[in-house]
């Protein structure tokens, strides 16, 4: 395999990783701060994509579509938090799983009710379409490069938000001791709503950004959600840094294994058998990675507590 | 836990259309995908099927429709429920081959008829064939064989081929290679339900292929085509109709225009049954039919034609009536081969833009009166 191909695959892995980070960041914050398992996070990803597709279809502007995705997902997140999630903080994780699973079904059928069962059209804007040539002669789609840049910028922004702002202090304090910061006079319920809406907005943004190169359809969030859970388990629950490292690890593992394993197997098998076995093993590899991390560090790479 | 929950939700019937269950009446259980990623396909099959039932005015048929959510375990539970508590005579509706493999052998072993409106895995066409299993759509390999035949006539000699890693995906690549005479620049299996194809496209770019054959039904095809168009790779693409059907073309947009694909059906096939079907489907549902809708429509008409000449309680007579395929297919000539799989023409289509709508037009015939490669292995 040529170096150019390998470099391109590393970029692909990176791009998958930063998009996973947008999903995982919200999930890990919500879990870390509120102790809530939110299975409906993937639905917010879908809400973002559908809002973007609808606005892009009506106005033709991709930037407006992204803004709409952010706004719609944040609003949906805040609404869900106020109406339903709020009642779940003191409950058992099993109750949370049950209720947020119900939310998945409600969001999916609601979206189908509004938009129908057929995939929607959302496309890359003209100014970001097509490939560009990188140093070394790598042809790489401009849009995917933009995704990497946007994802990394948001990672930096989130890091600053958590480490440098008053809200960030409250979030970190909330992760350490919920009762104590409530006792100190922080309006904990408002903080929860803000954190939940922030996580939802990031998921919605990811949905819109990814929706432009994928299929905007009902149920699009669930496969990403599973990966995002793997990411936060690897990275350590509640840690933004862990989510970033975990995302990139999962992104690179998933992409590179899909390319390299079939190649490896083709050394001693027929091409068809190698393609089939290699791709089957590649899709298992991130879970194997998760298992190995959990054996070595049961709280995840950057997890503070079990 | 989630699994149990899903099963519980699935067990509540999605919709029941209840008609008289009198003497000679047929009770049909339809298990199809109505929610989640592949829902567009199941909805088209259901709508085509129900349109034919409604047009027949036959009141001796009752259809119970269930949603399998594209999950094999859910499909198996639904089949058990339909057979044991609903006591259906005929099962139909499954879209995906992995679900068909989970349901069909058990259903036909319990003396039920199964009429497949879509999935046609090779395992059920050859040694695993069964006299009560009829495939009204195609054997999985068929459209891919046609794509391979087309690649020969188009002069392609170095194809890169890819499909998802599940029974129909494996059948697809086998099918393409069966008639294709050139070399392979690469062969890949992707994950079922995969949404990102950057890595595959990079390998296509590096492979030096002169053509790309892919089988990625539903949303997977949308993602692939959008990303392929944006990657700047301009190697011509060939595929089966599944990635270019009416339901998804609008979501792919310009990226699909000009792509050649193979199908046993298209809306411009000029026969009276098809003209009437396309017109009435549009009038009823306000959208153009897809090939899945045509398959659902044909399946229902096959069943209705058998009901006219035989009683479902006389299994041998009913089986012979189905085997005769005495109905007006939207595909024109249609007959069953010795393994109850279709013998039919497979056409070459091209994606065009008609006004604001993306659709297909037939540009040639890839294979005439084509059966399948597994018929010889089948003995009832």
XYZ file of C-alpha atoms in Angstrom, chain A:
306
model
C 0.000 0.000 0.000
C 1.305 3.406 -0.910
C 2.096 6.103 1.645
C -0.377 8.447 -0.017
C -3.184 5.970 0.517
C -2.137 5.472 4.122
C -2.013 9.241 4.738
C -5.452 9.612 3.213
C -6.779 6.878 5.478
C -5.271 8.560 8.524
C -7.114 11.745 7.536
C -10.314 9.735 7.147
C -9.836 8.227 10.582
C -9.201 11.671 12.032
C -12.336 13.035 10.402
C -14.455 10.187 11.771
C -12.820 10.780 15.134
C -13.596 14.502 15.410
C -17.213 13.937 14.353
C -17.496 11.228 17.017
C -16.056 13.724 19.455
C -18.932 16.141 18.862
C -21.321 13.349 19.831
C -19.235 11.977 22.675
C -18.559 15.381 24.264
C -22.225 15.981 25.005
C -22.767 12.421 26.134
C -19.819 12.458 28.503
C -20.738 15.881 29.963
C -24.294 14.799 30.617
C -23.128 11.557 32.184
C -20.356 13.212 34.139
C -22.327 16.155 35.494
C -25.764 14.660 35.948
C -25.010 10.954 36.147
C -27.532 10.369 33.393
C -27.328 7.741 30.675
C -28.914 9.391 27.676
C -29.720 6.921 24.915
C -31.650 9.639 23.078
C -28.447 11.522 22.254
C -28.501 9.946 18.799
C -31.976 11.353 18.229
C -30.620 14.868 18.779
C -28.021 14.103 16.094
C -30.925 13.199 13.797
C -32.893 16.328 14.774
C -29.894 18.451 13.776
C -29.586 16.739 10.393
C -33.297 17.034 9.616
C -33.433 20.683 10.687
C -30.435 21.405 8.466
C -31.944 19.557 5.501
C -35.248 21.385 5.879
C -33.638 24.823 6.160
C -31.125 24.155 3.378
C -34.014 23.027 1.175
C -36.010 26.187 1.920
C -33.227 28.798 1.848
C -30.370 27.164 -0.052
C -27.881 28.406 2.531
C -25.615 25.907 4.241
C -24.605 28.284 7.022
C -28.227 28.993 7.876
C -28.795 25.242 7.840
C -26.004 24.743 10.368
C -27.399 27.502 12.561
C -30.821 25.877 12.364
C -29.331 22.511 13.311
C -27.651 24.018 16.365
C -30.790 25.886 17.397
C -33.200 23.009 16.787
C -31.085 20.443 18.611
C -30.399 22.798 21.534
C -34.097 23.638 21.783
C -35.093 19.971 21.567
C -32.470 19.152 24.200
C -33.603 21.894 26.577
C -37.234 20.941 26.136
C -36.589 17.259 26.766
C -34.508 18.118 29.817
C -37.207 20.347 31.283
C -40.069 17.969 30.584
C -38.617 14.507 31.084
C -34.951 14.136 31.886
C -35.237 16.343 34.976
C -37.349 13.678 36.628
C -34.742 10.995 36.052
C -31.645 12.301 37.855
C -32.480 10.610 41.137
C -33.640 7.421 39.497
C -31.808 4.220 38.854
C -29.761 3.945 35.620
C -32.216 1.309 34.425
C -35.094 3.792 34.623
C -33.015 6.338 32.717
C -32.250 3.820 30.003
C -35.912 2.905 29.745
C -37.129 6.501 29.555
C -34.486 7.695 27.109
C -35.064 4.628 24.965
C -38.709 5.650 24.818
C -37.501 9.079 23.707
C -35.640 7.468 20.785
C -38.888 5.870 19.602
C -40.812 9.118 20.058
C -38.208 11.181 18.199
C -37.951 8.626 15.374
C -41.671 8.260 14.815
C -42.192 12.006 15.289
C -39.604 12.739 12.627
C -41.182 10.201 10.315
C -44.547 11.812 10.935
C -43.249 15.263 9.976
C -40.779 14.436 7.202
C -41.922 11.032 5.885
C -39.966 7.791 5.579
C -37.805 8.657 2.629
C -34.330 10.116 3.061
C -33.992 13.888 2.664
C -31.595 15.761 0.446
C -28.799 17.734 2.071
C -25.677 18.477 0.167
C -22.278 20.080 0.536
C -22.255 23.798 -0.439
C -20.586 24.641 -3.750
C -17.657 26.452 -2.104
C -16.697 23.396 -0.041
C -17.228 20.705 -2.657
C -14.646 18.783 -4.594
C -11.174 17.605 -3.698
C -8.047 19.700 -3.130
C -4.448 18.595 -3.478
C -2.465 18.459 -0.262
C 1.350 18.475 -0.009
C 2.623 15.095 -1.139
C 0.021 14.848 -3.882
C -2.845 13.632 -1.711
C -6.232 14.366 -3.251
C -8.598 14.962 -0.357
C -12.160 16.317 -0.261
C -12.166 19.904 1.004
C -15.346 19.274 2.945
C -13.777 16.517 5.019
C -10.806 18.757 5.801
C -13.282 21.414 6.911
C -14.946 18.867 9.178
C -11.615 18.072 10.818
C -10.904 21.781 11.323
C -14.376 22.533 12.702
C -14.211 19.547 15.046
C -10.797 20.507 16.391
C -11.872 24.160 16.837
C -14.882 23.051 18.837
C -12.661 20.798 20.926
C -10.427 23.782 21.746
C -13.487 25.936 22.457
C -14.963 23.325 24.782
C -11.658 22.916 26.556
C -11.475 26.681 27.146
C -15.106 26.761 28.226
C -14.515 24.047 30.804
C -11.176 25.297 32.083
C -11.498 29.086 31.851
C -15.091 30.191 32.357
C -17.430 30.452 35.299
C -19.800 27.969 33.642
C -16.879 25.606 33.245
C -16.047 25.863 36.932
C -19.637 25.037 37.780
C -19.629 22.072 35.428
C -16.427 20.700 36.912
C -17.723 21.284 40.404
C -20.975 19.563 39.481
C -19.039 16.527 38.317
C -17.249 16.298 41.649
C -20.070 16.923 44.045
C -23.573 17.762 43.019
C -25.027 18.377 46.457
C -22.186 20.626 47.494
C -22.441 23.087 44.621
C -26.198 23.264 45.115
C -25.527 24.050 48.768
C -23.142 26.791 47.685
C -25.956 28.586 45.932
C -25.442 27.572 42.281
C -28.768 27.123 40.513
C -28.188 23.494 39.755
C -31.313 22.925 37.704
C -30.428 25.783 35.372
C -26.903 24.424 35.065
C -28.295 21.018 34.130
C -30.518 22.488 31.434
C -27.594 24.456 29.993
C -25.263 21.453 29.965
C -27.919 19.275 28.375
C -28.717 21.860 25.700
C -25.006 22.345 25.010
C -24.519 18.609 24.510
C -27.611 18.485 22.320
C -26.401 21.405 20.191
C -23.063 19.668 19.583
C -24.846 16.476 18.576
C -27.150 18.455 16.276
C -24.176 20.188 14.672
C -22.504 16.836 14.105
C -25.709 15.541 12.531
C -25.908 18.458 10.113
C -22.223 18.342 9.188
C -22.246 14.599 8.633
C -25.716 14.640 7.046
C -24.317 16.580 4.100
C -22.175 13.616 3.059
C -24.487 10.866 4.247
C -28.097 9.966 4.101
C -30.449 12.116 6.189
C -32.920 9.505 7.374
C -34.826 8.366 10.418
C -32.652 6.256 12.697
C -29.379 7.759 11.450
C -28.297 8.572 15.008
C -28.303 5.137 16.563
C -25.158 3.668 14.948
C -23.240 6.826 15.897
C -24.600 6.656 19.429
C -23.137 3.194 19.949
C -19.732 4.400 18.786
C -20.028 7.460 21.023
C -20.683 5.238 24.032
C -17.607 3.195 23.162
C -15.667 6.448 22.979
C -16.681 7.703 26.407
C -16.039 4.333 27.990
C -12.551 4.294 26.487
C -11.867 7.939 27.288
C -13.248 7.835 30.806
C -16.708 9.034 31.687
C -17.041 12.761 32.307
C -13.731 13.726 30.744
C -13.708 16.020 27.694
C -10.049 15.260 27.120
C -10.849 11.548 27.344
C -13.671 12.009 24.831
C -11.308 13.686 22.370
C -8.539 11.108 22.695
C -11.062 8.257 22.724
C -12.816 9.573 19.595
C -9.627 9.852 17.646
C -8.491 6.414 18.807
C -11.806 4.875 17.765
C -11.878 6.786 14.470
C -8.354 5.739 13.526
C -8.804 2.136 14.675
C -12.054 1.743 12.792
C -10.765 3.254 9.554
C -7.284 1.773 9.485
C -8.409 -1.700 10.554
C -10.975 -1.703 7.735
C -8.164 -1.095 5.254
C -5.252 -2.988 6.729
C -6.856 -6.201 7.987
C -8.225 -7.373 4.602
C -4.803 -6.544 3.155
C -3.106 -8.589 5.862
C -5.424 -11.556 5.393
C -4.978 -11.497 1.630
C -1.370 -12.593 2.228
C -2.571 -16.073 3.063
C -6.213 -16.270 1.828
C -8.102 -15.713 -1.402
C -9.146 -12.102 -2.010
C -12.849 -12.749 -1.414
C -12.294 -14.640 1.815
C -9.792 -12.037 3.017
C -12.193 -9.193 2.250
C -14.992 -10.906 4.104
C -12.974 -12.072 7.143
C -10.948 -8.879 7.345
C -13.966 -6.606 7.334
C -15.766 -8.763 9.895
C -12.786 -8.613 12.241
C -12.289 -4.894 11.589
C -15.797 -4.100 12.748
C -15.080 -5.966 15.988
C -11.786 -4.263 16.631
C -13.051 -1.132 18.393
C -14.903 -3.294 20.874
C -11.766 -5.326 21.425
C -9.938 -2.024 21.959
C -12.578 -1.046 24.510
C -12.203 -4.350 26.328
C -8.418 -4.010 26.459
C -8.642 -0.442 27.802
C -11.123 -1.551 30.452
C -8.849 -4.379 31.550
C -5.837 -2.062 31.837
C -7.713 0.968 33.231
C -11.194 0.116 34.487
C -12.211 3.801 34.672
C -11.107 4.543 31.116
C -8.022 6.443 29.962
C -8.850 9.718 31.732
C -11.697 8.678 34.014
C -11.507 9.927 37.570
C -13.937 7.511 39.111
C -15.618 4.240 38.391
